[in-house]
Coordinates of C-alpha atoms and ligand atoms in Angstrom, one line a residue:
M847 CA 30.1 -9.5 -33.3
A848 CA 26.7 -8.3 -32.2
K849 CA 25.6 -9.4 -28.8
N850 CA 22.2 -10.0 -27.6
L851 CA 22.0 -10.2 -23.7
V852 CA 19.2 -11.1 -21.3
I853 CA 19.2 -9.5 -18.0
V854 CA 17.2 -11.0 -15.2
G855 CA 16.7 -10.7 -11.5
A856 CA 18.1 -13.7 -9.7
Q857 CA 16.2 -13.1 -6.4
W858 CA 12.7 -11.7 -5.5
G859 CA 13.0 -8.5 -7.5
D860 CA 14.5 -5.1 -6.7
E861 CA 18.1 -6.4 -7.4
G862 CA 19.2 -3.3 -9.1
K863 CA 18.3 -4.3 -12.7
G864 CA 17.5 -0.7 -13.7
K865 CA 21.0 0.6 -12.7
I866 CA 22.7 -2.3 -14.5
V867 CA 20.6 -2.1 -17.7
D868 CA 21.3 1.7 -17.8
I869 CA 25.1 1.1 -17.7
L870 CA 25.1 -1.7 -20.2
T871 CA 22.8 0.4 -22.6
E872 CA 26.0 2.3 -23.6
H873 CA 27.0 -0.9 -25.6
A874 CA 23.5 -1.7 -26.9
D875 CA 21.3 -0.4 -29.7
I876 CA 18.0 -1.5 -28.3
V877 CA 16.5 -2.3 -24.9
V878 CA 13.4 -4.5 -24.6
R879 CA 11.1 -5.0 -21.6
F880 CA 9.4 -8.4 -22.3
Q881 CA 7.2 -9.1 -19.3
G882 CA 5.5 -7.7 -16.3
G883 CA 4.0 -4.2 -16.2
N884 CA 4.1 -1.2 -13.7
N885 CA 4.5 -3.5 -10.8
A886 CA 8.1 -3.1 -11.6
G887 CA 10.0 -0.1 -10.4
H888 CA 13.4 0.3 -11.9
T889 CA 15.7 3.0 -10.4
V890 CA 18.4 4.7 -12.4
I891 CA 20.6 7.5 -10.9
V892 CA 22.6 9.7 -13.2
D893 CA 24.5 12.6 -11.8
G894 CA 22.7 12.6 -8.7
E895 CA 19.2 12.7 -10.4
K896 CA 16.9 9.8 -9.7
F897 CA 14.5 8.2 -12.2
I898 CA 12.2 5.4 -11.5
F899 CA 10.9 3.5 -14.5
H900 CA 7.8 1.4 -14.3
L901 CA 7.2 0.5 -18.0
I902 CA 9.6 2.5 -20.1
P903 CA 12.9 0.3 -20.4
S904 CA 15.8 1.7 -18.3
G905 CA 17.9 2.5 -21.3
I906 CA 15.7 5.5 -22.2
L907 CA 18.2 8.0 -20.7
H908 CA 20.6 7.2 -23.6
P909 CA 19.5 9.2 -26.6
G910 CA 19.3 7.2 -29.8
K911 CA 18.9 3.8 -28.3
V912 CA 15.5 2.5 -29.0
C913 CA 13.4 1.3 -26.2
V914 CA 10.9 -1.4 -26.8
I915 CA 7.8 -2.3 -24.6
G916 CA 7.5 -5.9 -25.9
D917 CA 4.6 -8.2 -26.7
G918 CA 4.7 -9.8 -23.2
V919 CA 4.3 -6.8 -21.2
V920 CA 1.0 -5.5 -19.7
V921 CA 0.6 -1.7 -20.2
D922 CA -1.4 0.6 -18.1
P923 CA -1.5 3.5 -20.6
E924 CA -2.3 6.1 -18.0
V925 CA 1.0 5.2 -16.1
L926 CA 2.9 5.0 -19.3
I927 CA 1.9 8.5 -20.4
K928 CA 2.8 9.9 -17.0
E929 CA 6.2 8.4 -17.4
I930 CA 6.6 9.9 -20.8
D931 CA 5.4 13.3 -19.5
V932 CA 8.1 13.1 -16.8
L933 CA 10.9 12.7 -19.3
K934 CA 9.4 15.4 -21.7
A935 CA 9.2 17.9 -18.8
K936 CA 13.0 17.3 -18.4
G937 CA 13.5 17.7 -22.0
I938 CA 14.9 14.2 -22.5
F939 CA 12.2 12.4 -24.4
R940 CA 12.8 11.6 -28.1
P941 CA 9.6 10.0 -29.4
E942 CA 11.5 7.8 -31.9
D943 CA 13.3 6.3 -29.1
L944 CA 10.1 4.4 -27.8
L945 CA 8.2 1.7 -29.4
I946 CA 5.3 -0.2 -27.9
S947 CA 4.1 -3.6 -29.2
K948 CA 0.7 -3.7 -30.8
N949 CA 0.3 -7.0 -29.1
A950 CA 1.0 -5.9 -25.5
H951 CA -2.1 -6.3 -23.4
L952 CA -3.8 -3.4 -21.8
I953 CA -4.4 -3.0 -18.0
M954 CA -7.9 -1.8 -17.6
P955 CA -9.5 0.0 -14.8
Y956 CA -11.5 -3.3 -13.8
H957 CA -8.2 -5.2 -13.7
K958 CA -7.0 -2.8 -10.8
K959 CA -10.2 -3.0 -9.1
L960 CA -10.3 -6.8 -9.3
D961 CA -6.6 -7.1 -8.0
V962 CA -7.3 -4.9 -5.0
A963 CA -10.8 -6.5 -4.2
R964 CA -9.3 -10.0 -4.4
E965 CA -6.4 -9.3 -2.1
R966 CA -9.0 -7.9 0.5
L967 CA -11.0 -11.0 0.1
R968 CA -7.9 -13.3 0.6
G969 CA -7.3 -11.7 4.0
E970 CA -4.5 -13.3 5.9
N971 CA -3.7 -15.4 2.8
K972 CA -3.1 -12.3 0.6
I973 CA -0.2 -12.3 -1.8
G974 CA 0.8 -8.8 -1.2
T975 CA 0.4 -7.7 -4.8
T976 CA 1.2 -4.2 -5.9
G977 CA -2.4 -3.6 -6.6
R978 CA -1.6 -2.5 -10.2
G979 CA -3.9 -5.0 -11.9
I980 CA -1.2 -7.2 -13.3
G981 CA -2.7 -10.6 -12.4
P982 CA -6.2 -10.0 -13.8
A983 CA -4.7 -8.4 -17.0
Y984 CA -2.7 -11.6 -17.6
E985 CA -5.7 -13.7 -16.7
D986 CA -7.7 -12.0 -19.5
K987 CA -4.8 -12.5 -21.9
V988 CA -4.8 -16.3 -21.2
A989 CA -8.6 -16.3 -21.1
R990 CA -8.5 -14.9 -24.7
C991 CA -10.7 -11.9 -23.9
G992 CA -7.9 -9.3 -23.3
I993 CA -7.7 -5.9 -25.1
K994 CA -4.3 -5.1 -26.7
C995 CA -2.5 -1.8 -27.3
G996 CA -3.2 -2.3 -31.1
D997 CA -7.0 -2.3 -30.4
L998 CA -6.7 1.3 -29.2
L999 CA -6.0 2.2 -33.0
S1000 CA -9.6 1.1 -33.9
E1001 CA -12.4 2.8 -32.0
E1002 CA -14.9 0.1 -33.1
D1003 CA -12.9 -2.9 -32.2
F1004 CA -12.0 -1.3 -28.8
R1005 CA -15.5 -0.5 -28.0
A1006 CA -16.9 -3.9 -28.9
K1007 CA -14.2 -5.6 -26.8
L1008 CA -14.7 -3.3 -23.9
K1009 CA -18.5 -3.9 -24.0
A1010 CA -18.1 -7.7 -24.0
N1011 CA -15.6 -7.5 -21.1
L1012 CA -17.8 -5.2 -19.0
M1013 CA -20.7 -7.5 -19.1
E1014 CA -18.8 -10.2 -17.4
K1015 CA -16.6 -8.0 -15.2
N1016 CA -19.5 -6.0 -13.9
H1017 CA -21.4 -9.2 -12.9
Y1018 CA -18.4 -10.5 -11.0
L1019 CA -17.5 -7.1 -9.4
K1020 CA -21.1 -6.5 -8.3
N1021 CA -22.3 -9.9 -7.4
V1022 CA -19.3 -11.8 -6.1
L1023 CA -16.9 -9.1 -4.9
H1024 CA -19.7 -6.5 -3.8
E1025 CA -18.0 -3.8 -5.6
E1026 CA -19.4 -1.2 -8.0
G1027 CA -19.2 -1.9 -11.7
F1028 CA -18.1 0.4 -14.5
E1029 CA -20.1 2.3 -17.2
I1030 CA -18.7 1.9 -20.7
H1031 CA -18.4 5.6 -21.3
Q1032 CA -16.3 6.1 -18.3
I1033 CA -13.5 4.0 -19.7
Y1034 CA -14.2 4.4 -23.5
H1035 CA -13.3 8.0 -23.8
K1036 CA -10.4 8.0 -21.4
Y1037 CA -8.8 5.1 -23.3
M1038 CA -9.4 6.7 -26.7
T1039 CA -7.4 9.7 -25.4
F1040 CA -4.7 7.5 -24.1
G1041 CA -4.8 5.7 -27.5
A1042 CA -4.2 9.0 -29.4
A1043 CA -1.4 9.8 -27.2
I1044 CA 0.5 6.5 -27.5
A1045 CA -0.5 5.6 -31.1
P1046 CA 2.7 7.1 -32.7
H1047 CA 4.6 4.5 -30.7
I1048 CA 2.6 1.4 -31.5
R1049 CA 4.3 -1.0 -33.8
N1050 CA 4.9 -4.6 -34.8
T1051 CA 7.9 -4.7 -32.4
S1052 CA 8.8 -8.4 -33.2
K1053 CA 9.3 -7.6 -36.7
F1054 CA 11.4 -4.5 -35.8
L1055 CA 13.6 -6.6 -33.5
S1056 CA 13.9 -9.3 -36.2
D1057 CA 15.2 -6.6 -38.7
A1058 CA 17.6 -5.3 -36.0
L1059 CA 19.0 -8.7 -35.5
N1060 CA 19.5 -8.9 -39.3
L1061 CA 21.4 -5.7 -39.2
K1062 CA 23.6 -7.1 -36.3
R1063 CA 22.4 -4.6 -33.7
N1064 CA 23.1 -5.3 -30.0
I1065 CA 19.8 -6.0 -28.1
L1066 CA 19.6 -5.9 -24.3
F1067 CA 16.5 -7.6 -22.8
E1068 CA 15.5 -6.1 -19.4
G1069 CA 13.7 -8.5 -17.1
A1070 CA 11.4 -7.3 -14.4
Q1071 CA 10.7 -8.8 -11.0
G1072 CA 13.0 -11.9 -10.3
T1073 CA 13.3 -15.6 -10.8
L1074 CA 11.6 -16.4 -7.5
L1075 CA 8.6 -14.5 -8.6
D1076 CA 8.1 -16.4 -11.8
I1077 CA 4.6 -17.8 -12.4
D1078 CA 5.9 -21.4 -13.2
H1079 CA 9.3 -21.5 -11.4
G1080 CA 8.8 -19.2 -8.4
T1081 CA 7.4 -19.7 -4.9
Y1082 CA 3.8 -20.1 -6.1
P1083 CA 1.2 -18.8 -5.3
F1084 CA 3.4 -15.9 -3.8
V1085 CA 4.5 -15.0 -7.4
T1086 CA 3.8 -12.5 -10.0
S1087 CA 1.6 -13.5 -13.2
S1088 CA 4.3 -13.6 -15.9
N1089 CA 7.4 -15.6 -16.8
T1090 CA 10.2 -13.6 -15.2
V1091 CA 12.9 -16.1 -16.2
A1092 CA 15.2 -15.7 -19.1
G1093 CA 13.0 -18.0 -21.3
G1094 CA 10.4 -15.2 -21.2
A1095 CA 12.7 -12.9 -23.1
C1096 CA 11.9 -14.9 -26.3
T1097 CA 8.2 -15.3 -25.9
G1098 CA 7.8 -11.7 -24.5
S1099 CA 9.6 -10.1 -27.4
G1100 CA 8.9 -12.5 -30.4
I1101 CA 12.4 -13.5 -31.2
G1102 CA 13.9 -17.0 -31.2
P1103 CA 16.0 -18.6 -28.4
S1104 CA 18.9 -19.2 -30.9
K1105 CA 19.3 -15.3 -31.0
I1106 CA 20.3 -15.0 -27.3
D1107 CA 24.0 -14.9 -26.7
A1108 CA 24.3 -14.8 -23.0
V1109 CA 22.0 -14.5 -19.9
I1110 CA 23.2 -12.4 -16.9
G1111 CA 21.6 -12.6 -13.4
I1112 CA 21.5 -9.7 -11.1
S1113 CA 21.7 -10.3 -7.4
K1114 CA 22.1 -8.1 -4.4
A1115 CA 25.0 -9.0 -1.9
Y1116 CA 22.1 -9.8 0.5
A1117 CA 18.4 -10.7 -0.1
T1118 CA 15.1 -8.8 0.0
R1119 CA 11.5 -9.6 -0.7
V1120 CA 8.4 -7.3 -0.8
G1121 CA 4.9 -8.9 -0.3
E1122 CA 4.0 -12.2 1.3
G1123 CA 5.5 -15.7 0.9
P1124 CA 8.4 -17.7 2.2
F1125 CA 11.8 -16.2 2.7
P1126 CA 14.2 -18.7 4.5
S1127 CA 17.1 -16.4 5.2
E1128 CA 14.8 -13.5 6.2
L1129 CA 16.1 -11.5 9.3
Q1130 CA 13.9 -9.8 12.0
G1131 CA 14.3 -7.1 14.4
A1132 CA 17.4 -4.8 14.5
E1133 CA 19.5 -6.8 12.0
A1134 CA 16.8 -6.6 9.5
E1135 CA 16.2 -2.9 10.2
R1136 CA 20.0 -2.2 9.7
L1137 CA 20.0 -3.7 6.2
R1138 CA 16.8 -1.8 5.4
E1139 CA 18.0 1.5 6.5
Q1140 CA 21.5 1.0 5.1
G1141 CA 20.2 -0.2 1.7
G1142 CA 17.2 2.1 1.5
E1143 CA 15.1 -1.0 1.1
Y1144 CA 11.7 0.6 0.5
G1145 CA 9.7 -0.4 -2.7
A1146 CA 10.3 1.8 -5.7
T1147 CA 6.7 1.3 -6.8
T1148 CA 4.6 1.0 -3.5
G1149 CA 6.9 2.5 -1.0
R1150 CA 6.4 -0.6 1.2
P1151 CA 9.3 -1.6 3.5
R1152 CA 11.2 -4.5 1.9
R1153 CA 11.8 -7.6 4.1
C1154 CA 15.6 -8.1 4.4
G1155 CA 17.8 -11.1 4.9
W1156 CA 21.2 -12.9 4.1
F1157 CA 22.4 -13.9 0.8
D1158 CA 20.6 -17.3 -0.1
A1159 CA 23.0 -19.3 -2.2
V1160 CA 20.5 -22.1 -2.5
A1161 CA 18.2 -19.8 -4.3
L1162 CA 20.9 -18.4 -6.3
R1163 CA 22.0 -22.0 -7.6
Y1164 CA 18.3 -22.4 -8.5
A1165 CA 18.2 -19.1 -10.4
V1166 CA 21.5 -20.3 -12.3
R1167 CA 19.7 -23.5 -13.3
I1168 CA 16.4 -22.0 -14.3
N1169 CA 17.8 -19.1 -16.3
G1170 CA 21.0 -20.9 -17.6
L1171 CA 23.0 -17.9 -16.2
D1172 CA 26.3 -17.2 -17.9
G1173 CA 27.3 -14.3 -15.6
L1174 CA 26.4 -12.8 -12.2
V1175 CA 26.2 -9.1 -11.3
I1176 CA 26.4 -8.4 -7.5
T1177 CA 24.8 -5.2 -6.4
K1178 CA 24.8 -3.1 -3.1
L1179 CA 28.1 -4.7 -1.8
D1180 CA 28.5 -1.2 -0.1
V1181 CA 25.3 -1.9 2.0
L1182 CA 27.4 -4.4 4.0
D1183 CA 30.4 -2.1 4.6
T1184 CA 29.7 -1.5 8.3
L1185 CA 28.8 -5.0 9.3
D1186 CA 30.8 -7.1 11.9
T1187 CA 29.7 -10.3 10.5
I1188 CA 28.0 -11.4 7.2
K1189 CA 26.2 -14.7 6.6
I1190 CA 25.5 -16.7 3.6
C1191 CA 22.8 -19.3 3.4
T1192 CA 24.5 -22.3 1.8
G1193 CA 21.7 -25.0 2.6
Y1194 CA 18.3 -25.6 4.1
R1195 CA 17.4 -28.0 6.9
Y1196 CA 13.9 -29.5 6.3
K1197 CA 12.5 -32.1 8.7
G1198 CA 16.0 -33.0 10.0
A1199 CA 17.5 -33.6 6.5
L1200 CA 19.8 -31.2 4.7
L1201 CA 18.4 -30.0 1.3
D1202 CA 20.7 -28.4 -1.2
D1203 CA 18.2 -27.8 -3.8
F1204 CA 15.6 -24.9 -3.7
A1205 CA 12.0 -25.9 -2.9
T1206 CA 9.3 -23.9 -4.7
E1207 CA 6.4 -25.2 -2.7
A1208 CA 5.5 -22.5 -0.3
S1209 CA 4.5 -25.2 2.4
V1210 CA 8.0 -26.7 2.3
L1211 CA 10.1 -23.6 1.9
S1212 CA 8.3 -21.9 4.7
K1213 CA 9.6 -24.7 7.0
C1214 CA 13.2 -24.7 5.8
E1215 CA 15.8 -23.5 8.3
P1216 CA 18.7 -21.8 6.8
V1217 CA 22.2 -23.2 7.3
Y1218 CA 24.7 -20.4 7.3
E1219 CA 28.3 -19.9 6.7
E1220 CA 29.8 -16.9 8.5
F1221 CA 32.1 -14.2 7.2
E1222 CA 34.0 -11.5 8.9
G1223 CA 32.9 -8.0 7.7
W1224 CA 35.5 -5.8 6.0
K1225 CA 34.3 -2.7 7.9
A1226 CA 35.7 -0.3 5.4
P1227 CA 34.0 1.8 2.7
T1228 CA 33.7 0.3 -0.8
N1229 CA 31.7 3.1 -2.5
G1230 CA 34.6 4.8 -4.2
I1231 CA 36.3 1.8 -5.5
R1232 CA 36.6 1.1 -9.2
K1233 CA 38.8 -1.9 -9.3
F1234 CA 38.2 -5.5 -7.9
D1235 CA 41.7 -5.7 -6.4
K1236 CA 41.2 -2.5 -4.6
L1237 CA 38.3 -3.8 -2.6
P1238 CA 39.2 -4.9 1.1
A1239 CA 40.4 -8.5 1.1
Q1240 CA 37.4 -9.7 3.0
A1241 CA 35.1 -8.2 0.5
Q1242 CA 37.0 -9.7 -2.2
K1243 CA 36.8 -13.0 -0.4
Y1244 CA 33.1 -12.7 0.0
I1245 CA 32.5 -12.1 -3.7
K1246 CA 34.8 -15.0 -4.6
R1247 CA 32.7 -17.3 -2.3
L1248 CA 29.5 -16.2 -4.0
E1249 CA 31.1 -17.1 -7.3
E1250 CA 32.2 -20.5 -6.0
L1251 CA 28.7 -21.3 -4.5
S1252 CA 26.9 -20.3 -7.7
G1253 CA 29.4 -21.7 -10.1
V1254 CA 29.0 -18.6 -12.2
E1255 CA 31.5 -15.8 -12.8
V1256 CA 30.9 -12.4 -11.3
V1257 CA 31.0 -9.9 -14.2
I1258 CA 30.2 -6.7 -12.4
V1259 CA 30.1 -5.6 -8.7
S1260 CA 28.1 -2.5 -7.9
V1261 CA 29.2 -0.5 -5.0
G1262 CA 26.7 2.4 -5.1
A1263 CA 23.5 3.6 -6.8
G1264 CA 25.1 5.8 -9.3
R1265 CA 26.2 4.9 -12.8
E1266 CA 29.9 5.5 -12.0
D1267 CA 29.7 3.2 -8.8
S1268 CA 30.5 0.1 -10.7
I1269 CA 33.5 -2.3 -10.7
I1270 CA 33.5 -3.9 -14.2
L1271 CA 35.3 -7.3 -14.2
K1272 CA 34.4 -8.4 -17.6
N1273 CA 33.4 -6.6 -20.7
L1274 CA 30.1 -8.2 -21.9
F1275 CA 30.1 -6.8 -25.4
Ligands
GDP2001 P1 15.3 -3.1 -9.8 O1 13.7 -3.1 -9.7 O2 15.9 -4.4 -9.9 O3 15.6 -2.1 -10.8 O4 15.8 -2.4 -8.3 P2 15.2 -1.2 -7.7 O5 15.3 0.0 -8.3 O6 13.7 -1.5 -7.2 O7 15.9 -1.2 -6.3 C1 17.3 -1.1 -6.2 C2 17.7 0.1 -5.3 O8 19.2 0.0 -5.0 C3 17.6 1.4 -6.0 O9 17.1 2.3 -5.1 C4 18.9 1.7 -6.5 O10 19.1 3.0 -6.6 C5 19.8 1.1 -5.4 N1 21.1 0.5 -5.9 C6 21.4 -0.2 -7.0 N2 22.6 -0.6 -7.1 C7 23.1 -0.2 -5.8 C8 24.4 -0.4 -5.2 O11 25.3 -1.0 -5.6 N3 24.5 0.1 -4.0 C9 23.6 1.0 -3.3 N4 23.7 1.3 -2.1 N5 22.4 1.2 -3.9 C10 22.2 0.5 -5.1
IMO2002 P1 11.0 -5.1 -10.1 O1 11.0 -5.3 -11.5 C1 9.8 -6.8 -6.2 C2 5.8 -8.7 -5.9 C3 4.9 -8.1 -5.2 C4 3.9 -9.4 -4.7 C5 4.1 -10.3 -6.0 C6 2.9 -10.1 -6.8 O2 11.1 -3.7 -9.5 O3 12.0 -6.0 -9.5 P2 1.9 -8.4 -8.5 O4 1.5 -6.9 -8.3 O5 3.0 -8.6 -9.5 O6 0.8 -9.2 -8.8 O7 2.5 -8.9 -7.1 O8 5.3 -9.8 -6.7 N1 6.5 -7.9 -7.1 C7 7.8 -7.4 -7.0 N2 8.6 -7.5 -6.0 N3 10.2 -6.1 -7.3 C8 9.2 -6.1 -8.3 O9 9.5 -5.7 -9.6 C9 7.9 -6.7 -8.1 N4 6.8 -6.8 -8.9 C10 5.9 -7.5 -8.3 O10 5.3 -7.4 -4.2 O11 4.7 -10.0 -3.7
MG2003 MG1 12.3 -2.5 -8.3

């Protein structure tokens, strides 16, 4: 039976989605990115070689598997072309393996400028965006003035849309943000060159996926960011500008919800967050530093140090509910190998009362005090282990407790960044 799986981040992003999508691609025929843009940084390590994908789906290292950049993604063509060039230089790019939706919106130079200028203006209240123009590109999509990948195929349409946008954007950039504007020729020629480079990949990808479903192909939907960064269900306004939750897989790729067989959430064995916004189980000082160094917690896109903290089971239960998770993948268990004690946040205390549901309001969440359950560390290496029952007893107990607290079965445990560093508890296909 064909299987169509949605993979989403269950935390604030960087859960290890890239690694897990790469290993699951072995069983899939097609991998689809359905939202976000090059704010994402998905790391895949194969035979010690590291790849970071920002736009190309993390299945691209498997020849013959088709990777689709779906309708809901925002595409910076310059970044995409650079990513293709890196793969070409290594001799592992097969043009027929990459499709880009004609409906995916383009990130334009003015989007990046607006993103950075707005953040500067927000000062202390900044969101801590990646500065890649993601928010402004999605704003234009919703305002119905965006320019799509398909528009690159018609010089006339592209020029007319660019001209109309620049009239408004230049006024705003110059008079409100006190920035320099753009001349049409600065962007037009550059984008026509990008268009020529990616034109062979531009398609009606929703139709392609529908045909593939009819042929009973296995499709993997690769989420970017994480549940708590979702525009509707995350810790607004400290979120990204797309629907990162499982529901986004349908709208962002043009297939119906009845075609999805299962939704799998990825979570680290602890928690991290990049950028601003509330993070109840956040650690400070030496404890945070230890997790950061042990886990290599520096942004794959911006290089920023990630904020680190204990596993938050309240947030995980929320992710289970919002995504309808059927299974859970726990990554980076090995990062906890040397700790004497490990904590899990099982509840929040807010104004004296115990909350057991997640609060998305930044004003409430930032005042929530975590309630912790403490675990003795296993203090033994887990990296080479390939079977669950070979894990140290305390590590098994920790995973079982996460399973219990979330109410969802753990299907994979990851104990290292490499493809092989995985304990498969359940075959998902
Ligand atoms: P993504 O955005 O969800 O794909 O995650 P990132 O690639 O941004 O961050 C995850 C980081 O953890 C990357 O550097 C991975 O190579 C690394 N990683 C993934 N799984 C594991 C694991 O089980 N153990 C360790 N030590 N590192 C891991
Ligand atoms: P992956 O797919 C972690 C965060 C930014 C910022 C907020 C808004 O690698 O998990 P944006 O540039 O999207 O407007 O920034 O969202 N953010 C991420 N954090 N992982 C990501 O992607 C992220 N993409 C955006 O740090 O707080
Ligand atoms: Mg990442």
